[in-house]
PDB file of C-alpha atoms and ligand atoms in Angstrom:
ATOM      1  CA  MET A 278      56.633  29.454 -72.131  1.00 45.00           C
ATOM      2  CA  ALA A 279      53.838  28.976 -69.441  1.00 61.00           C
ATOM      3  CA  ASP A 280      54.776  30.857 -65.958  1.00 90.00           C
ATOM      4  CA  ALA A 281      56.389  28.210 -63.912  1.00 97.00           C
ATOM      5  CA  ALA A 282      57.371  28.336 -60.526  1.00 98.00           C
ATOM      6  CA  LEU A 283      60.084  26.442 -58.032  1.00 98.00           C
ATOM      7  CA  VAL A 284      58.948  26.000 -54.431  1.00 98.00           C
ATOM      8  CA  LEU A 285      61.027  25.313 -51.569  1.00 98.00           C
ATOM      9  CA  PHE A 286      60.054  22.617 -49.946  1.00 97.00           C
ATOM     10  CA  SER A 287      61.057  21.149 -46.543  1.00 93.00           C
ATOM     11  CA  GLY A 288      57.757  18.833 -46.193  1.00 93.00           C
ATOM     12  CA  GLY A 289      57.247  20.968 -43.156  1.00 93.00           C
ATOM     13  CA  GLN A 290      53.605  22.978 -42.751  1.00 95.00           C
ATOM     14  CA  ASP A 291      54.340  26.420 -44.254  1.00 95.00           C
ATOM     15  CA  SER A 292      56.078  25.035 -47.490  1.00 96.00           C
ATOM     16  CA  THR A 293      53.216  22.710 -48.045  1.00 97.00           C
ATOM     17  CA  THR A 294      50.682  25.702 -48.289  1.00 98.00           C
ATOM     18  CA  CYS A 295      53.104  27.543 -50.525  1.00 98.00           C
ATOM     19  CA  LEU A 296      52.999  24.520 -52.814  1.00 98.00           C
ATOM     20  CA  ALA A 297      49.182  24.432 -52.921  1.00 98.00           C
ATOM     21  CA  TRP A 298      49.228  28.222 -53.551  1.00 98.00           C
ATOM     22  CA  ALA A 299      51.982  27.529 -56.570  1.00 98.00           C
ATOM     23  CA  LEU A 300      50.198  24.936 -57.549  1.00 98.00           C
ATOM     24  CA  GLU A 301      46.854  27.129 -57.932  1.00 97.00           C
ATOM     25  CA  ARG A 302      48.572  29.819 -59.570  1.00 97.00           C
ATOM     26  CA  TYR A 303      51.178  28.545 -62.041  1.00 97.00           C
ATOM     27  CA  GLU A 304      51.274  25.937 -64.921  1.00 96.00           C
ATOM     28  CA  ARG A 305      54.212  24.299 -64.133  1.00 97.00           C
ATOM     29  CA  VAL A 306      55.204  23.722 -60.274  1.00 98.00           C
ATOM     30  CA  GLU A 307      58.850  21.973 -59.449  1.00 98.00           C
ATOM     31  CA  THR A 308      60.288  21.408 -56.130  1.00 98.00           C
ATOM     32  CA  ILE A 309      63.523  21.696 -54.263  1.00 98.00           C
ATOM     33  CA  GLY A 310      64.276  20.343 -50.817  1.00 95.00           C
ATOM     34  CA  PHE A 311      67.563  20.717 -49.184  1.00 92.00           C
ATOM     35  CA  ASP A 312      69.541  17.797 -47.339  1.00 88.00           C
ATOM     36  CA  TYR A 313      72.386  19.320 -44.901  1.00 81.00           C
ATOM     37  CA  GLY A 314      72.505  16.775 -42.612  1.00 73.00           C
ATOM     38  CA  GLN A 315      69.604  17.564 -40.077  1.00 65.00           C
ATOM     39  CA  ARG A 316      69.398  15.532 -37.582  1.00 59.00           C
ATOM     40  CA  HIS A 317      66.146  13.960 -38.079  1.00 64.00           C
ATOM     41  CA  ALA A 318      65.820  12.313 -41.477  1.00 76.00           C
ATOM     42  CA  VAL A 319      61.926  12.237 -40.587  1.00 83.00           C
ATOM     43  CA  GLU A 320      61.196  15.672 -42.210  1.00 79.00           C
ATOM     44  CA  LEU A 321      62.512  14.704 -45.487  1.00 81.00           C
ATOM     45  CA  GLU A 322      60.372  11.145 -45.424  1.00 88.00           C
ATOM     46  CA  CYS A 323      57.793  13.590 -44.998  1.00 92.00           C
ATOM     47  CA  ARG A 324      58.668  15.450 -48.049  1.00 94.00           C
ATOM     48  CA  THR A 325      57.912  12.685 -50.295  1.00 95.00           C
ATOM     49  CA  ASP A 326      54.924  11.232 -48.623  1.00 96.00           C
ATOM     50  CA  VAL A 327      53.374  14.809 -49.018  1.00 97.00           C
ATOM     51  CA  LEU A 328      53.863  15.070 -52.423  1.00 98.00           C
ATOM     52  CA  ALA A 329      52.280  11.634 -53.180  1.00 98.00           C
ATOM     53  CA  GLN A 330      49.244  12.888 -51.618  1.00 98.00           C
ATOM     54  CA  VAL A 331      49.137  15.682 -53.114  1.00 98.00           C
ATOM     55  CA  ARG A 332      49.110  14.028 -56.328  1.00 98.00           C
ATOM     56  CA  GLU A 333      46.288  11.512 -55.387  1.00 97.00           C
ATOM     57  CA  THR A 334      44.090  13.812 -53.640  1.00 98.00           C
ATOM     58  CA  PHE A 335      44.321  16.562 -56.152  1.00 98.00           C
ATOM     59  CA  PRO A 336      44.548  15.711 -59.007  1.00 97.00           C
ATOM     60  CA  ARG A 337      44.094  19.153 -60.968  1.00 97.00           C
ATOM     61  CA  TRP A 338      47.764  20.342 -59.410  1.00 98.00           C
ATOM     62  CA  GLY A 339      49.099  16.736 -59.451  1.00 97.00           C
ATOM     63  CA  ALA A 340      48.498  17.163 -63.660  1.00 97.00           C
ATOM     64  CA  ARG A 341      51.052  20.715 -62.926  1.00 98.00           C
ATOM     65  CA  LEU A 342      53.298  19.262 -60.466  1.00 98.00           C
ATOM     66  CA  GLY A 343      56.442  18.362 -61.694  1.00 97.00           C
ATOM     67  CA  GLU A 344      60.551  17.426 -60.747  1.00 97.00           C
ATOM     68  CA  ASP A 345      61.137  17.264 -57.350  1.00 98.00           C
ATOM     69  CA  HIS A 346      65.077  18.162 -56.878  1.00 97.00           C
ATOM     70  CA  MET A 347      67.087  17.208 -53.666  1.00 94.00           C
ATOM     71  CA  LEU A 348      70.161  18.965 -52.781  1.00 94.00           C
ATOM     72  CA  ARG A 349      73.276  18.063 -50.512  1.00 91.00           C
ATOM     73  CA  ILE A 350      74.595  21.259 -48.983  1.00 89.00           C
ATOM     74  CA  ASP A 351      76.920  19.186 -46.327  1.00 83.00           C
ATOM     75  CA  ALA A 352      79.123  22.461 -46.102  1.00 82.00           C
ATOM     76  CA  LEU A 353      76.189  23.864 -44.450  1.00 81.00           C
ATOM     77  CA  ALA A 354      77.025  21.295 -41.178  1.00 74.00           C
ATOM     78  CA  ALA A 355      80.645  22.438 -41.537  1.00 74.00           C
ATOM     79  CA  VAL A 356      79.827  25.838 -40.805  1.00 74.00           C
ATOM     80  CA  SER A 357      77.093  25.454 -37.947  1.00 66.00           C
ATOM     81  CA  GLN A 358      77.179  23.962 -34.308  1.00 62.00           C
ATOM     82  CA  THR A 359      73.355  23.646 -34.040  1.00 59.00           C
ATOM     83  CA  SER A 360      70.862  21.882 -32.182  1.00 48.00           C
ATOM     84  CA  LEU A 361      69.610  20.699 -36.166  1.00 51.00           C
ATOM     85  CA  THR A 362      72.742  18.859 -37.439  1.00 51.00           C
ATOM     86  CA  GLN A 363      74.493  18.420 -34.255  1.00 53.00           C
ATOM     87  CA  ASP A 364      73.297  16.504 -30.725  1.00 57.00           C
ATOM     88  CA  ILE A 365      72.814  19.758 -28.700  1.00 57.00           C
ATOM     89  CA  ALA A 366      69.372  20.393 -27.521  1.00 59.00           C
ATOM     90  CA  PHE A 367      67.400  23.238 -28.812  1.00 57.00           C
ATOM     91  CA  GLN A 368      67.799  26.938 -27.014  1.00 61.00           C
ATOM     92  CA  MET A 369      67.558  30.262 -27.059  1.00 59.00           C
ATOM     93  CA  GLN A 370      70.334  32.412 -27.532  1.00 61.00           C
ATOM     94  CA  ALA A 371      71.127  35.672 -26.213  1.00 57.00           C
ATOM     95  CA  ASP A 372      70.510  37.535 -29.194  1.00 56.00           C
ATOM     96  CA  GLY A 373      66.893  36.150 -28.725  1.00 54.00           C
ATOM     97  CA  LEU A 374      67.709  33.633 -32.277  1.00 55.00           C
ATOM     98  CA  PRO A 375      66.875  29.796 -31.457  1.00 56.00           C
ATOM     99  CA  ASN A 376      70.399  28.068 -31.377  1.00 60.00           C
ATOM    100  CA  SER A 377      68.750  25.982 -34.373  1.00 57.00           C
ATOM    101  CA  PHE A 378      69.930  29.340 -36.368  1.00 62.00           C
ATOM    102  CA  VAL A 379      72.191  28.590 -39.280  1.00 75.00           C
ATOM    103  CA  PRO A 380      74.312  32.348 -40.122  1.00 80.00           C
ATOM    104  CA  GLY A 381      72.673  32.817 -43.686  1.00 86.00           C
ATOM    105  CA  ARG A 382      70.951  29.524 -44.276  1.00 89.00           C
ATOM    106  CA  ASN A 383      67.776  30.828 -46.291  1.00 92.00           C
ATOM    107  CA  ILE A 384      70.603  32.931 -48.569  1.00 95.00           C
ATOM    108  CA  ILE A 385      72.170  29.811 -49.536  1.00 95.00           C
ATOM    109  CA  PHE A 386      69.113  27.993 -50.180  1.00 96.00           C
ATOM    110  CA  LEU A 387      67.647  30.704 -52.238  1.00 97.00           C
ATOM    111  CA  THR A 388      70.716  30.938 -54.459  1.00 98.00           C
ATOM    112  CA  PHE A 389      71.001  27.407 -54.803  1.00 98.00           C
ATOM    113  CA  ALA A 390      66.994  27.448 -55.761  1.00 98.00           C
ATOM    114  CA  ALA A 391      67.579  30.323 -58.269  1.00 98.00           C
ATOM    115  CA  ALA A 392      70.495  28.469 -60.210  1.00 98.00           C
ATOM    116  CA  LEU A 393      68.457  25.722 -60.615  1.00 98.00           C
ATOM    117  CA  ALA A 394      65.415  27.773 -61.441  1.00 98.00           C
ATOM    118  CA  TYR A 395      67.511  29.082 -64.299  1.00 97.00           C
ATOM    119  CA  ARG A 396      68.770  25.917 -65.734  1.00 97.00           C
ATOM    120  CA  ARG A 397      64.656  24.607 -65.557  1.00 97.00           C
ATOM    121  CA  GLY A 398      63.616  27.668 -67.232  1.00 96.00           C
ATOM    122  CA  LEU A 399      61.739  28.694 -63.863  1.00 97.00           C
ATOM    123  CA  LYS A 400      60.823  32.182 -63.386  1.00 96.00           C
ATOM    124  CA  ARG A 401      59.220  32.083 -59.797  1.00 98.00           C
ATOM    125  CA  ILE A 402      60.997  31.027 -56.738  1.00 98.00           C
ATOM    126  CA  VAL A 403      57.950  30.650 -53.870  1.00 98.00           C
ATOM    127  CA  THR A 404      59.428  30.511 -50.600  1.00 97.00           C
ATOM    128  CA  GLY A 405      57.193  30.073 -46.982  1.00 95.00           C
ATOM    129  CA  VAL A 406      59.563  32.824 -45.643  1.00 93.00           C
ATOM    130  CA  CYS A 407      57.444  34.589 -42.308  1.00 90.00           C
ATOM    131  CA  GLU A 408      58.614  38.116 -40.864  1.00 87.00           C
ATOM    132  CA  THR A 409      55.260  37.531 -38.657  1.00 80.00           C
ATOM    133  CA  ASP A 410      55.257  35.419 -36.021  1.00 65.00           C
ATOM    134  CA  TYR A 411      58.341  33.899 -34.977  1.00 57.00           C
ATOM    135  CA  SER A 412      62.246  33.198 -34.841  1.00 60.00           C
ATOM    136  CA  GLY A 413      63.505  36.615 -36.302  1.00 67.00           C
ATOM    137  CA  TYR A 414      65.528  34.871 -38.412  1.00 79.00           C
ATOM    138  CA  PRO A 415      67.490  38.057 -40.673  1.00 84.00           C
ATOM    139  CA  ASP A 416      67.557  35.993 -43.477  1.00 86.00           C
ATOM    140  CA  CYS A 417      63.876  35.304 -43.963  1.00 87.00           C
ATOM    141  CA  ARG A 418      63.093  39.019 -44.045  1.00 92.00           C
ATOM    142  CA  ASP A 419      60.922  41.115 -46.192  1.00 94.00           C
ATOM    143  CA  ASP A 420      64.022  43.338 -47.001  1.00 94.00           C
ATOM    144  CA  THR A 421      66.836  40.296 -47.405  1.00 94.00           C
ATOM    145  CA  ILE A 422      64.314  38.790 -50.140  1.00 96.00           C
ATOM    146  CA  LYS A 423      63.700  41.859 -51.771  1.00 97.00           C
ATOM    147  CA  ALA A 424      67.453  42.427 -51.769  1.00 97.00           C
ATOM    148  CA  LEU A 425      68.181  38.937 -53.101  1.00 97.00           C
ATOM    149  CA  GLN A 426      65.778  39.128 -55.620  1.00 98.00           C
ATOM    150  CA  VAL A 427      67.685  41.833 -56.884  1.00 98.00           C
ATOM    151  CA  ALA A 428      70.770  40.368 -56.539  1.00 98.00           C
ATOM    152  CA  LEU A 429      70.063  36.951 -57.902  1.00 98.00           C
ATOM    153  CA  SER A 430      68.385  38.593 -61.126  1.00 98.00           C
ATOM    154  CA  LEU A 431      71.764  40.974 -61.495  1.00 98.00           C
ATOM    155  CA  GLY A 432      73.618  38.139 -60.810  1.00 97.00           C
ATOM    156  CA  LEU A 433      72.007  35.950 -63.825  1.00 97.00           C
ATOM    157  CA  ASP A 434      70.916  38.397 -65.932  1.00 97.00           C
ATOM    158  CA  ARG A 435      67.577  36.568 -65.940  1.00 96.00           C
ATOM    159  CA  ARG A 436      64.592  38.276 -64.206  1.00 95.00           C
ATOM    160  CA  LEU A 437      63.670  36.195 -61.239  1.00 97.00           C
ATOM    161  CA  VAL A 438      60.784  36.873 -59.158  1.00 98.00           C
ATOM    162  CA  LEU A 439      61.116  35.589 -55.276  1.00 98.00           C
ATOM    163  CA  GLU A 440      56.988  34.723 -54.194  1.00 98.00           C
ATOM    164  CA  THR A 441      56.789  34.991 -50.211  1.00 97.00           C
ATOM    165  CA  PRO A 442      53.204  34.089 -49.930  1.00 97.00           C
ATOM    166  CA  LEU A 443      53.162  33.619 -46.096  1.00 96.00           C
ATOM    167  CA  MET A 444      55.331  36.457 -45.511  1.00 95.00           C
ATOM    168  CA  TRP A 445      52.606  38.918 -43.612  1.00 94.00           C
ATOM    169  CA  ILE A 446      50.225  35.920 -42.107  1.00 94.00           C
ATOM    170  CA  ASP A 447      50.640  34.216 -38.751  1.00 92.00           C
ATOM    171  CA  LYS A 448      50.121  30.460 -38.060  1.00 93.00           C
ATOM    172  CA  ALA A 449      46.773  30.722 -37.815  1.00 95.00           C
ATOM    173  CA  GLN A 450      46.404  32.507 -40.964  1.00 96.00           C
ATOM    174  CA  THR A 451      48.629  30.099 -42.822  1.00 96.00           C
ATOM    175  CA  TRP A 452      45.829  27.257 -41.547  1.00 97.00           C
ATOM    176  CA  ALA A 453      43.206  29.545 -43.019  1.00 97.00           C
ATOM    177  CA  LEU A 454      45.084  30.043 -46.563  1.00 98.00           C
ATOM    178  CA  ALA A 455      45.575  26.476 -46.826  1.00 98.00           C
ATOM    179  CA  HIS A 456      41.496  25.858 -46.641  1.00 98.00           C
ATOM    180  CA  GLU A 457      40.825  28.579 -48.780  1.00 98.00           C
ATOM    181  CA  LEU A 458      43.257  26.722 -51.315  1.00 98.00           C
ATOM    182  CA  GLY A 459      42.556  23.009 -50.826  1.00 98.00           C
ATOM    183  CA  ALA A 460      39.606  22.995 -48.137  1.00 97.00           C
ATOM    184  CA  GLU A 461      39.229  20.114 -45.575  1.00 97.00           C
ATOM    185  CA  PRO A 462      41.051  17.522 -47.761  1.00 98.00           C
ATOM    186  CA  LEU A 463      44.255  19.801 -47.843  1.00 98.00           C
ATOM    187  CA  VAL A 464      43.768  20.863 -44.137  1.00 98.00           C
ATOM    188  CA  GLU A 465      43.704  17.361 -43.545  1.00 97.00           C
ATOM    189  CA  LEU A 466      46.649  16.517 -45.599  1.00 98.00           C
ATOM    190  CA  ILE A 467      48.828  19.067 -43.622  1.00 98.00           C
ATOM    191  CA  ARG A 468      47.685  18.334 -40.174  1.00 97.00           C
ATOM    192  CA  THR A 469      48.720  14.533 -40.764  1.00 97.00           C
ATOM    193  CA  ALA A 470      51.327  14.182 -43.343  1.00 97.00           C
ATOM    194  CA  THR A 471      53.708  17.430 -42.662  1.00 96.00           C
ATOM    195  CA  HIS A 472      55.976  17.502 -40.011  1.00 92.00           C
ATOM    196  CA  THR A 473      57.367  20.616 -38.047  1.00 88.00           C
ATOM    197  CA  CYS A 474      58.805  19.609 -34.835  1.00 89.00           C
ATOM    198  CA  TYR A 475      61.971  20.173 -34.029  1.00 82.00           C
ATOM    199  CA  ALA A 476      62.344  16.721 -32.102  1.00 84.00           C
ATOM    200  CA  GLY A 477      61.385  14.816 -35.006  1.00 86.00           C
ATOM    201  CA  GLU A 478      58.528  13.621 -32.674  1.00 90.00           C
ATOM    202  CA  ARG A 479      55.805  11.415 -34.869  1.00 90.00           C
ATOM    203  CA  SER A 480      54.791   8.623 -32.392  1.00 91.00           C
ATOM    204  CA  HIS A 481      51.382  10.870 -31.417  1.00 91.00           C
ATOM    205  CA  LEU A 482      48.721  12.212 -33.626  1.00 95.00           C
ATOM    206  CA  HIS A 483      47.155  15.547 -31.631  1.00 96.00           C
ATOM    207  CA  ASP A 484      44.414  17.385 -33.148  1.00 95.00           C
ATOM    208  CA  TRP A 485      47.172  20.397 -35.036  1.00 96.00           C
ATOM    209  CA  GLY A 486      49.057  16.997 -35.615  1.00 96.00           C
ATOM    210  CA  TYR A 487      52.346  15.142 -35.099  1.00 95.00           C
ATOM    211  CA  GLY A 488      54.831  16.192 -32.617  1.00 94.00           C
ATOM    212  CA  CYS A 489      56.462  16.727 -29.020  1.00 93.00           C
ATOM    213  CA  GLY A 490      54.027  19.534 -28.555  1.00 94.00           C
ATOM    214  CA  ALA A 491      56.701  20.980 -26.489  1.00 91.00           C
ATOM    215  CA  CYS A 492      59.215  22.468 -28.541  1.00 87.00           C
ATOM    216  CA  PRO A 493      58.714  26.145 -30.228  1.00 85.00           C
ATOM    217  CA  ALA A 494      57.997  24.838 -33.424  1.00 87.00           C
ATOM    218  CA  CYS A 495      55.205  22.729 -31.963  1.00 93.00           C
ATOM    219  CA  GLU A 496      54.136  25.301 -29.656  1.00 92.00           C
ATOM    220  CA  LEU A 497      53.780  27.741 -31.999  1.00 91.00           C
ATOM    221  CA  ARG A 498      51.782  25.114 -34.980  1.00 94.00           C
ATOM    222  CA  GLU A 499      49.453  23.915 -31.942  1.00 96.00           C
ATOM    223  CA  ALA A 500      48.512  27.683 -30.981  1.00 95.00           C
ATOM    224  CA  GLY A 501      48.099  28.777 -34.384  1.00 95.00           C
ATOM    225  CA  TRP A 502      45.844  25.675 -34.765  1.00 97.00           C
ATOM    226  CA  ARG A 503      43.665  26.868 -32.184  1.00 97.00           C
ATOM    227  CA  GLN A 504      43.289  29.925 -32.702  1.00 96.00           C
ATOM    228  CA  TRP A 505      41.741  28.994 -36.279  1.00 96.00           C
ATOM    229  CA  ARG A 506      39.895  26.405 -35.302  1.00 94.00           C
ATOM    230  CA  SER A 507      38.210  28.675 -32.767  1.00 95.00           C
ATOM    231  CA  VAL A 508      37.013  30.866 -35.508  1.00 90.00           C
ATOM    232  CA  ASN A 509      36.773  27.894 -37.712  1.00 83.00           C
ATOM    233  CA  PRO A 510      35.408  24.614 -35.806  1.00 75.00           C
TER     234      PRO A 510
HETATM  235 ZN1   ZN B 665      58.136  19.491 -31.105  1.00 84.27          ZN
END
């Protein structure tokens, strides 16, 4: 069996870069997304659009791109009271985490992904978690991922590899990685088709992409873009 991977794909900058990374490496790549009552369906619409554009713009990758799986996890909304699932303004909590944090969300996603990967015969799971900049979600840290890889491999009695190509790079380096993988066409696809903004804003296209320009996700994306563009005009 060819080396095959399942990519956790949300339609954002990071997971789209991870998708390209996986398509460059593996013979067969499938994608998984989660619908857990996000406040903005725009993110889910972007997924479909990004996948279609990848197929169209990169036929070589398109030939490797297999099924897209969408899982509903309604229970997540029931255990969280956050700005992503309820109509509460985004803010930072006293513990330094944004109030969008759903405790253990990434562990839940990876566990569902592992169950699907098992059923689909996919050995690798690729996720865009990153320890370098940003939120400090504890379940996105390298130690958590490594522990989870062991736990899932034991629990499924099958060797699973959790791949995290963005773990130690910042947002500017993520743009650079996209350029390395797919040059300007991929950078342009990510800039115009992916969605990062917490406010779900997609009416104005900035040079770094769509977004409100004010939420932490937009600020991070814009800063990374400017930093990367300043050395790669
Ligand atoms: Zn925003």
